Coordinates of C-alpha atoms in Angstrom, one line a residue:
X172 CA 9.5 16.2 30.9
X173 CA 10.2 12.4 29.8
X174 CA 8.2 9.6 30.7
X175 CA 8.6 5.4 29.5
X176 CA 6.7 2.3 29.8
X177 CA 8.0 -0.8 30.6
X178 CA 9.6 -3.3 27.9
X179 CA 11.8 -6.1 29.1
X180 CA 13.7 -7.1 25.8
X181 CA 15.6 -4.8 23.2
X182 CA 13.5 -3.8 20.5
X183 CA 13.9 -1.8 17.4
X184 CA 13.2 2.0 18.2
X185 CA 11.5 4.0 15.2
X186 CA 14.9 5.0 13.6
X187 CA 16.1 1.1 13.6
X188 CA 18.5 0.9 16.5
X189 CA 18.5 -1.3 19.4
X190 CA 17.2 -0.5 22.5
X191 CA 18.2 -2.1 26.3
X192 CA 17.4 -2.5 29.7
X193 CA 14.0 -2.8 31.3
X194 CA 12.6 0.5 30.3
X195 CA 11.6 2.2 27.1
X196 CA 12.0 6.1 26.9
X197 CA 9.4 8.2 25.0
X198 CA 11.0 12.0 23.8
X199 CA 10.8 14.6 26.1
X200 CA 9.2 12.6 29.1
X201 CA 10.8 11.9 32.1
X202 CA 11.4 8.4 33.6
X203 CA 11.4 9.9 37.1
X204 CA 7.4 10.7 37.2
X205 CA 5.4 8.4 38.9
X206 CA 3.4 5.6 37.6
X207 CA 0.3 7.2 37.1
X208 CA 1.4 10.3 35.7
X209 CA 3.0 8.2 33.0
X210 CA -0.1 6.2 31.8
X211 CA -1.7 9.4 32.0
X212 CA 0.6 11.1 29.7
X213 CA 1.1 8.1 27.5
X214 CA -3.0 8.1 27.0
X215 CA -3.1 11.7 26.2
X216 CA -0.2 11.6 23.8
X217 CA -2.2 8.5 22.2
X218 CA -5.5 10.0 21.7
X219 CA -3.7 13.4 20.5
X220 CA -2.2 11.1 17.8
X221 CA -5.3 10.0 16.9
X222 CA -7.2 12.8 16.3
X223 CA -4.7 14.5 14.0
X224 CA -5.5 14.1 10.7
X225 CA -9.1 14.1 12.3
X226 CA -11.8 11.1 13.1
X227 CA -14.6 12.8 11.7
X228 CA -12.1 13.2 8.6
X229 CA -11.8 9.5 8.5
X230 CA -15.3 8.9 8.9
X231 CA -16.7 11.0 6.6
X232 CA -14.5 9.2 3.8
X233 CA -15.7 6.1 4.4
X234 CA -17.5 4.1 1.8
X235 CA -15.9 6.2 -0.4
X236 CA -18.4 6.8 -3.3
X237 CA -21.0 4.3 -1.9
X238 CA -23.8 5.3 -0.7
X239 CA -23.5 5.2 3.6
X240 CA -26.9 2.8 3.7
X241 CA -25.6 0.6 0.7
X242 CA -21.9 0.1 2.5
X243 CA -22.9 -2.8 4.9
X244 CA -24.4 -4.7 2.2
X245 CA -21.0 -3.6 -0.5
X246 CA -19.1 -5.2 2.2
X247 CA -20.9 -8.3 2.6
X248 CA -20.4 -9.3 -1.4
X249 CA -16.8 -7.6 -1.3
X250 CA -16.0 -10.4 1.4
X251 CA -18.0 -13.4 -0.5
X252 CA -15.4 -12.9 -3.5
X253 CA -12.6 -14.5 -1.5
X254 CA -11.8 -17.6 -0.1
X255 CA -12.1 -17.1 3.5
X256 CA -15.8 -16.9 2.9
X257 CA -16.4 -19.4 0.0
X258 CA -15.2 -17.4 -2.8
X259 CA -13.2 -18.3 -6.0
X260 CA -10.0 -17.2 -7.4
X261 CA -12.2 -17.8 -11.2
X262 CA -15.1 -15.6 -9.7
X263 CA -12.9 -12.8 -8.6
X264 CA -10.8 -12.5 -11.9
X265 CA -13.9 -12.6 -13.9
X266 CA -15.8 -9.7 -11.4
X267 CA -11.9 -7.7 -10.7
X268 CA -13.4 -4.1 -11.4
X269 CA -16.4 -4.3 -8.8
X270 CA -14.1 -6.3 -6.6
X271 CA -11.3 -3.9 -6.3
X272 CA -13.7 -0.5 -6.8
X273 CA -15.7 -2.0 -3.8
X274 CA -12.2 -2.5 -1.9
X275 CA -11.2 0.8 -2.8
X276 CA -14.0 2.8 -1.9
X277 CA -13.9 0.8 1.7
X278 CA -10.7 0.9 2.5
X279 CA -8.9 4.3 1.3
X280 CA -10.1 6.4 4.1
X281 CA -8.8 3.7 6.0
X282 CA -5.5 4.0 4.4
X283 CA -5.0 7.5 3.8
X284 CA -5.5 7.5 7.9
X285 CA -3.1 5.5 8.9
X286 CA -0.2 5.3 6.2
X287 CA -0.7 9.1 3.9
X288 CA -1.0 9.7 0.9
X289 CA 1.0 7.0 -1.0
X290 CA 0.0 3.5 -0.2
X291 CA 2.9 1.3 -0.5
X292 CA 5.9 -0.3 1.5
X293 CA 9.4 0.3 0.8
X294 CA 13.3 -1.1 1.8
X295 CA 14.4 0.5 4.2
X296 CA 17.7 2.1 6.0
X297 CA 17.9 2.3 10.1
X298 CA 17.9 5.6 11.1
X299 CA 15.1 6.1 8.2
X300 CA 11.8 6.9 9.1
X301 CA 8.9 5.7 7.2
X302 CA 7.7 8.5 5.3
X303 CA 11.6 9.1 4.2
X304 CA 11.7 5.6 3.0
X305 CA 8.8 5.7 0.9
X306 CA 9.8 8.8 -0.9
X307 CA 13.4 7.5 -1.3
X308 CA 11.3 4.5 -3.2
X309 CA 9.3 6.5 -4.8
X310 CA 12.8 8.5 -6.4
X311 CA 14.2 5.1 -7.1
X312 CA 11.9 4.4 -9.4
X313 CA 12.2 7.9 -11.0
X314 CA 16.1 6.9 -11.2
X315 CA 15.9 3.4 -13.1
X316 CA 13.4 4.7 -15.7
X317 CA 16.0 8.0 -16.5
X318 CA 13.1 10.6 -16.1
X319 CA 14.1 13.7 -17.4
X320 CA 12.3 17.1 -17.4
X321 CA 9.1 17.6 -19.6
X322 CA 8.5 14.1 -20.2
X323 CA 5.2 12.4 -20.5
X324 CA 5.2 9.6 -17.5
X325 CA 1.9 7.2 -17.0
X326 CA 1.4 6.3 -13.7
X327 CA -0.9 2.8 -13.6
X328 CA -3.0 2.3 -10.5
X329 CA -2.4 6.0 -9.0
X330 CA -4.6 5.3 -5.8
X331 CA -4.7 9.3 -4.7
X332 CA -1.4 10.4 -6.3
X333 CA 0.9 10.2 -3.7
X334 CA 3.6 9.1 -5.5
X335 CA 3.2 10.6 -9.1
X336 CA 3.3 14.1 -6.9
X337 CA 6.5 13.2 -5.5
X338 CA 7.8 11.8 -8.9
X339 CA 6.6 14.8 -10.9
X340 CA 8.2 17.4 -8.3
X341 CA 11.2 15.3 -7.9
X342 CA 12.1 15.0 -12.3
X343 CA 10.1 17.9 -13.4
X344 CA 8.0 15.8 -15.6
X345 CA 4.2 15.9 -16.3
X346 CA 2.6 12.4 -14.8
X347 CA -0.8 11.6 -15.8
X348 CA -2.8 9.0 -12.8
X349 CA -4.9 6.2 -14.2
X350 CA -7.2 4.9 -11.3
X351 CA -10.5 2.8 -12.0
X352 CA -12.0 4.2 -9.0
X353 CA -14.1 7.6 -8.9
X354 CA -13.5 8.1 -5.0
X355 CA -9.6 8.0 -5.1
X356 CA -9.5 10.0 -8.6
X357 CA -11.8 12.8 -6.6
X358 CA -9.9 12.8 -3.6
X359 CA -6.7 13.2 -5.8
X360 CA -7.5 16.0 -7.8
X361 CA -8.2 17.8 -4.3
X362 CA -4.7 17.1 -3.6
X363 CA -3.3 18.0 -6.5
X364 CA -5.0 21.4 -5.6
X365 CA -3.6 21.5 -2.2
X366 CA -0.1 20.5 -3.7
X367 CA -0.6 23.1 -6.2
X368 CA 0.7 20.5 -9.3
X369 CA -2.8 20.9 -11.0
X370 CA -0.5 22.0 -14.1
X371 CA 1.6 18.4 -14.7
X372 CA -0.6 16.0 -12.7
X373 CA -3.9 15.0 -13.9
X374 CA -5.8 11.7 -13.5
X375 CA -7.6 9.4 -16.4
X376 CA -10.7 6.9 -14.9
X377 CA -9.8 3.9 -16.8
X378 CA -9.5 0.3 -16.6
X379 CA -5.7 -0.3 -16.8
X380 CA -6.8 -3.6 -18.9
X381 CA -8.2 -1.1 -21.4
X382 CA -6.4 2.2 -21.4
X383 CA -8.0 5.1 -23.3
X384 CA -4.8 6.1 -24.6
X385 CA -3.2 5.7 -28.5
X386 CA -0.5 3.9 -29.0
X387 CA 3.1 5.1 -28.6
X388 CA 1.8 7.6 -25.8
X389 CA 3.7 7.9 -23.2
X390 CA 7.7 8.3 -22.2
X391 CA 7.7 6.3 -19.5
X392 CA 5.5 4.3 -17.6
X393 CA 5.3 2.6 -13.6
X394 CA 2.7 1.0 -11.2
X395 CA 4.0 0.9 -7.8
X396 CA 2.1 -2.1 -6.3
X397 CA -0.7 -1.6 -8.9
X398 CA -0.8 -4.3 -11.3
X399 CA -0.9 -6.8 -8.5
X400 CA -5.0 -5.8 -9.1
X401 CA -4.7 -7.3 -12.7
X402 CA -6.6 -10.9 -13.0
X403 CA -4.3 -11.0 -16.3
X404 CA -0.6 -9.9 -15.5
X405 CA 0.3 -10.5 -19.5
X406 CA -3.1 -8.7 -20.8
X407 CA -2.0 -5.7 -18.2
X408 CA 1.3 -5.9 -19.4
X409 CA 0.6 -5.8 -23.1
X410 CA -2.0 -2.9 -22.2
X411 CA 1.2 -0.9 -21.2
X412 CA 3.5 -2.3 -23.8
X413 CA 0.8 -0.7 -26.2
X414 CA 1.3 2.7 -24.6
X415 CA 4.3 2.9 -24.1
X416 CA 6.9 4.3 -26.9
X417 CA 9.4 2.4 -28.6
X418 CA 12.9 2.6 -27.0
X419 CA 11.1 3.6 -23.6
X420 CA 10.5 2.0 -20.1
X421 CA 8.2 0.2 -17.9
X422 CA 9.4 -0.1 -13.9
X423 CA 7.0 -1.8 -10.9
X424 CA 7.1 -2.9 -8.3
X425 CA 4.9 -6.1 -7.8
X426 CA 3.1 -8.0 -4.9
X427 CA 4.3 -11.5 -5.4
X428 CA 4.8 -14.8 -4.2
X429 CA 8.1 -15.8 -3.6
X430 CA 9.6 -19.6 -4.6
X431 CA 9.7 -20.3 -0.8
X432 CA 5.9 -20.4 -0.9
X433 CA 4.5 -23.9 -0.8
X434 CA 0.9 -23.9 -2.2
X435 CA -0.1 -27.3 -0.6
X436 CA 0.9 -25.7 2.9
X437 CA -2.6 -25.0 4.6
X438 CA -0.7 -22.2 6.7
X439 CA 1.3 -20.6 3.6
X440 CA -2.6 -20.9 1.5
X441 CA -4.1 -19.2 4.9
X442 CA -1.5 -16.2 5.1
X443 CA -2.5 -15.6 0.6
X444 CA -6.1 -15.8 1.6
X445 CA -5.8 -13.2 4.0
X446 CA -3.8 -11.1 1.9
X447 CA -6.2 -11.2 -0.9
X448 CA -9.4 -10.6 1.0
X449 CA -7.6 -7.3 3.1
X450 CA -6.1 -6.6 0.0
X451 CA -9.0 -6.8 -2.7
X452 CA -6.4 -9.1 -5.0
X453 CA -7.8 -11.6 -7.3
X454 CA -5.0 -14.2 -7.3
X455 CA -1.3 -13.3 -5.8
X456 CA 1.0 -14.2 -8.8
X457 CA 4.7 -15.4 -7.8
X458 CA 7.7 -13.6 -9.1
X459 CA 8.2 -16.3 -12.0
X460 CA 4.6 -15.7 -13.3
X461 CA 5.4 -11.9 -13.3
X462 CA 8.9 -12.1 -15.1
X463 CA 7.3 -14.7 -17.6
X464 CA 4.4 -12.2 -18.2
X465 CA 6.6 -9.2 -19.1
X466 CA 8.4 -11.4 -21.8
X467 CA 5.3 -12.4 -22.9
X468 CA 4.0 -9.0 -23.4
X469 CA 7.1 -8.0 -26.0
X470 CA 9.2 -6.4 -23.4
X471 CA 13.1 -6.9 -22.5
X472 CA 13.6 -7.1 -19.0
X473 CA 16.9 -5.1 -18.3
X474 CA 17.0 -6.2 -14.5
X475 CA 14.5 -7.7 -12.1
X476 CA 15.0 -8.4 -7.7
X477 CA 13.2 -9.0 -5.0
X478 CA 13.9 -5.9 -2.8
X479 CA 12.7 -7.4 0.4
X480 CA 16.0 -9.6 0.4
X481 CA 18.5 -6.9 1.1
X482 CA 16.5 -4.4 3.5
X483 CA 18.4 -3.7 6.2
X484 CA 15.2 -3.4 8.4
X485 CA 12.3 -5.5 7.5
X486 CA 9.8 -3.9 5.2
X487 CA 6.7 -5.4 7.2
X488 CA 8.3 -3.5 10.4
X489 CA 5.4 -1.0 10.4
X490 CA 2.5 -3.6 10.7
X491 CA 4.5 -5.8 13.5
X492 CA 2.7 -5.6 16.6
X493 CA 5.6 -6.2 18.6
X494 CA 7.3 -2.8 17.1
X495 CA 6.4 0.7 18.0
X496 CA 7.2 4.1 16.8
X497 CA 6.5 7.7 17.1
X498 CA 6.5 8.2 13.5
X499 CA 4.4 5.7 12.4
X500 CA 1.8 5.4 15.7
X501 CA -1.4 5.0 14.0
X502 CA -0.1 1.4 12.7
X503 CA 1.6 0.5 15.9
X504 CA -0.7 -2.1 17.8
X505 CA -1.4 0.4 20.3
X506 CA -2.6 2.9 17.4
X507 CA -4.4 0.1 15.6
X508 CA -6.3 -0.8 19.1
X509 CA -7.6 3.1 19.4
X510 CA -8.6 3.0 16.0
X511 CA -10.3 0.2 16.2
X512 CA -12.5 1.6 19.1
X513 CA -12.7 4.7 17.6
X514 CA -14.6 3.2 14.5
X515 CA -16.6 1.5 16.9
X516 CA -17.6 4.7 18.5
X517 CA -18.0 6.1 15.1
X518 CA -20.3 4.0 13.9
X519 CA -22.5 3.1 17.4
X520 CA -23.5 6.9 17.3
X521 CA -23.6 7.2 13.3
X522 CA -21.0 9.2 12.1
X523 CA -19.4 5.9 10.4
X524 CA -21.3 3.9 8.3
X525 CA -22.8 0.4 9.4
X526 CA -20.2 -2.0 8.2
X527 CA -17.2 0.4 8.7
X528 CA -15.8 -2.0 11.8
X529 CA -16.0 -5.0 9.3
X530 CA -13.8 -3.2 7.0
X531 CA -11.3 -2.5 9.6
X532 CA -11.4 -6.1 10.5
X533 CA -10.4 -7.2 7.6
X534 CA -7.6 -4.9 7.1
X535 CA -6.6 -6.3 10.3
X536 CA -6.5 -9.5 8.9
X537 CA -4.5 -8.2 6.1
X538 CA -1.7 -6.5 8.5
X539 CA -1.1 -10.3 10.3
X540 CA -1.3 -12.2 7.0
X541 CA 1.5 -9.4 5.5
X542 CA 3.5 -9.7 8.5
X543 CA 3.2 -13.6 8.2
X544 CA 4.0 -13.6 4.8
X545 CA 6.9 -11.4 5.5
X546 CA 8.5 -13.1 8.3
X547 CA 8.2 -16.8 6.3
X548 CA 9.6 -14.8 3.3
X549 CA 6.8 -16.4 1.5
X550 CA 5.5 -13.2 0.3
X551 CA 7.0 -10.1 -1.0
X552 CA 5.7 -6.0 -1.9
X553 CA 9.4 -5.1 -2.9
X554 CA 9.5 -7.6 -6.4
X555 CA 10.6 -4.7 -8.8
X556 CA 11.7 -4.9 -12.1
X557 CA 13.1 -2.9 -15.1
X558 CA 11.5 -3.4 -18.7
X559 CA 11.7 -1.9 -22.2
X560 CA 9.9 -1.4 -25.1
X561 CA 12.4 -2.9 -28.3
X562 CA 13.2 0.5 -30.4
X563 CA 12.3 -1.7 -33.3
X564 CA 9.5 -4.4 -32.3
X565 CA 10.1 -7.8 -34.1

């Protein structure tokens, strides 16, 4: 059986390719059933989606390692650190660790819901979906640094250890997760058992502006949209300079402004605010700031690019409201719109904590200032670069 709604103008189908004509054809549906029969269907299939990876799953993670009567109350001084609601880029920087461990423990079962275990963007190939994207980024990265079997990799700003799974199963190398944040470090180490990689990935609860590590630790080191967190990208840097071993590498990738951001643009300052407050980011550094930081820190920056300018589909495609896809439903508009109502239900009978719908309204937020920032190319996730550690430091 197949079934389609209607959609008068070509859009981009899950795997990238262009669609025509007036209809839109869902797998193994029939265009031929009637009207009714298709809503029906398309409403069953929706709330199926949803309830995969399980509400009661989602709701029982959120707050993270709050306590459920203390989350409305975390939400309303997580939101008065930003500038949407009077806050200060000085107050945030100065209060970044219960800024982003507030964020954190809001918003990862909000995350881990919708987008999986690794929270990050990627470039991406049509005929790709998603999840292969962000694993071909995630082996990128393993690429560029040279990983090779038995080495000793940092990753900074783990979240739950999607990626250093996928990086220590993909080079055979023992990656060790620092996180600042006891609910994403407890929910990784279940993971990890699930995965079965308790052996060569372990996590470290540390402030990556003060690593608990000697000097000279470490064969490699990345933060995959990480340091981003950092209210000092050259005091983060230096932390990870200090780590590091002589004659190794450092690879991130950054969230940045770009130089087509104009910072006495109300519109362009609107889209940063809203990526800060649904992103729990102190100040959004551009890629200048970023490059000048690493050379500032002692390293040599063998290569450095903006990713976002040659993917062939947009990397923002996920959160556009105007795209859908099977692989990726729960961030589809249509996905988003249950999942809002289903936090609502969630919380009106108390299964969710009170404050749960504010959180998912300020992700919200966060999704159209991304896509925003994406489509003005003011904004980029994708700034990536390639540093090292002099074999002999001057």
């Amino acid at each position: 059986m197949r079934f389609s709604f209607a959609g008068p103008e070509k859009r981009l189908t899950s795997d990238g390719e262009k669609e025509s004509g007036h209809q839109r054809v869902l797998p193994g549906i029939s265009h031929h059933v009637c009207p009714t029969l298709t809503r029906s269907c398309f409403f069953t299939f929706c709330a199926l989606e949803m309830s995969k990876a399980g509400a009661l799953d989602l709701a029982s993670g959120l707050g993270g390692k709050i306590e459920k009567d203390d989350v409305l109350s975390a939400v309303d001084k997580y939101e008065k650190y930003h500038a949407s609601f009077g806050g200060l880029d000085e107050e945030r920087k100065a209060n970044y660790t219960d800024m982003v461990n507030k964020y954190y423990d809001l918003a990862t079962s909000f995350y881990e819901y919708g987008w999986g275990e690794s929270f990050h963007f990627a470039p991406r190939w049509k005929g790709e979906s998603l999840r292969e994207s962000i694993k071909r980024h995630e082996h990128f990265l393993a690429l560029q640094l040279g990983l090779k079997p038995g080495q000793k990799v940092l990753d900074v700003g783990c979240g739950i250890g999607g990626p250093l799974r996928e990086i220590a199963r993909f080079s055979s190398t023992s990656v060790t997760g620092l996180n600042n944040n006891e609910y994403q470090i407890t929910r990784g180490k279940t993971l990890n058992r699930v995965a079965g990689v308790e052996q060569t990935c372990s996590f470290e609860k540390a402030d990556f502006m003060k690593m608990p590590f000697p000097e000279n630790s470490f064969d490699a080191v990345y933060a995959i949209e990480a340091t981003c967190h950092a209210p000092d990208a050259v005091g983060c840097y230096k932390e990870i300079y200090r780590v590091l071993k002589p004659g190794q590498s450092f690879a991130a990738y950054e969230w940045c402004m770009t130089d087509a951001f104009d910072p006495n643009n109300r519109d362009h300052l609107k889209i940063k605010a809203e990526i800060e407050l649904g992103d729990g980011l102190p100040d959004i550094r551009s890629t200048r700031q970023c490059l000048a930081a690493l050379k500032e820190a002692g390293f040599e920056v063998i290569w450095e690019k903006d990713l976002a300018k040659d993917s062939p589909l947009p990397w923002y495609l996920p959160l556009d409201t105007s795209h859908f896809s099977l692989n990726s439903f729960r961030l589809t508009a249509i996905g988003r719109f249950f999942t809002k109502n289903m936090v609502m239900a969630l919380e009106y009978v108390g299964l969710a904590p009170k404050g749960s719908q504010r959180v998912q309204s300020f992700l919200e937020k966060a999704a159209e200032g991304l896509v925003a920032g994406g489509k003005k190319e003011i904004f980029t996730p994708l700034y990536f670069f390639l540093a090292r550690k002099p074999q002999i430091e001057s």
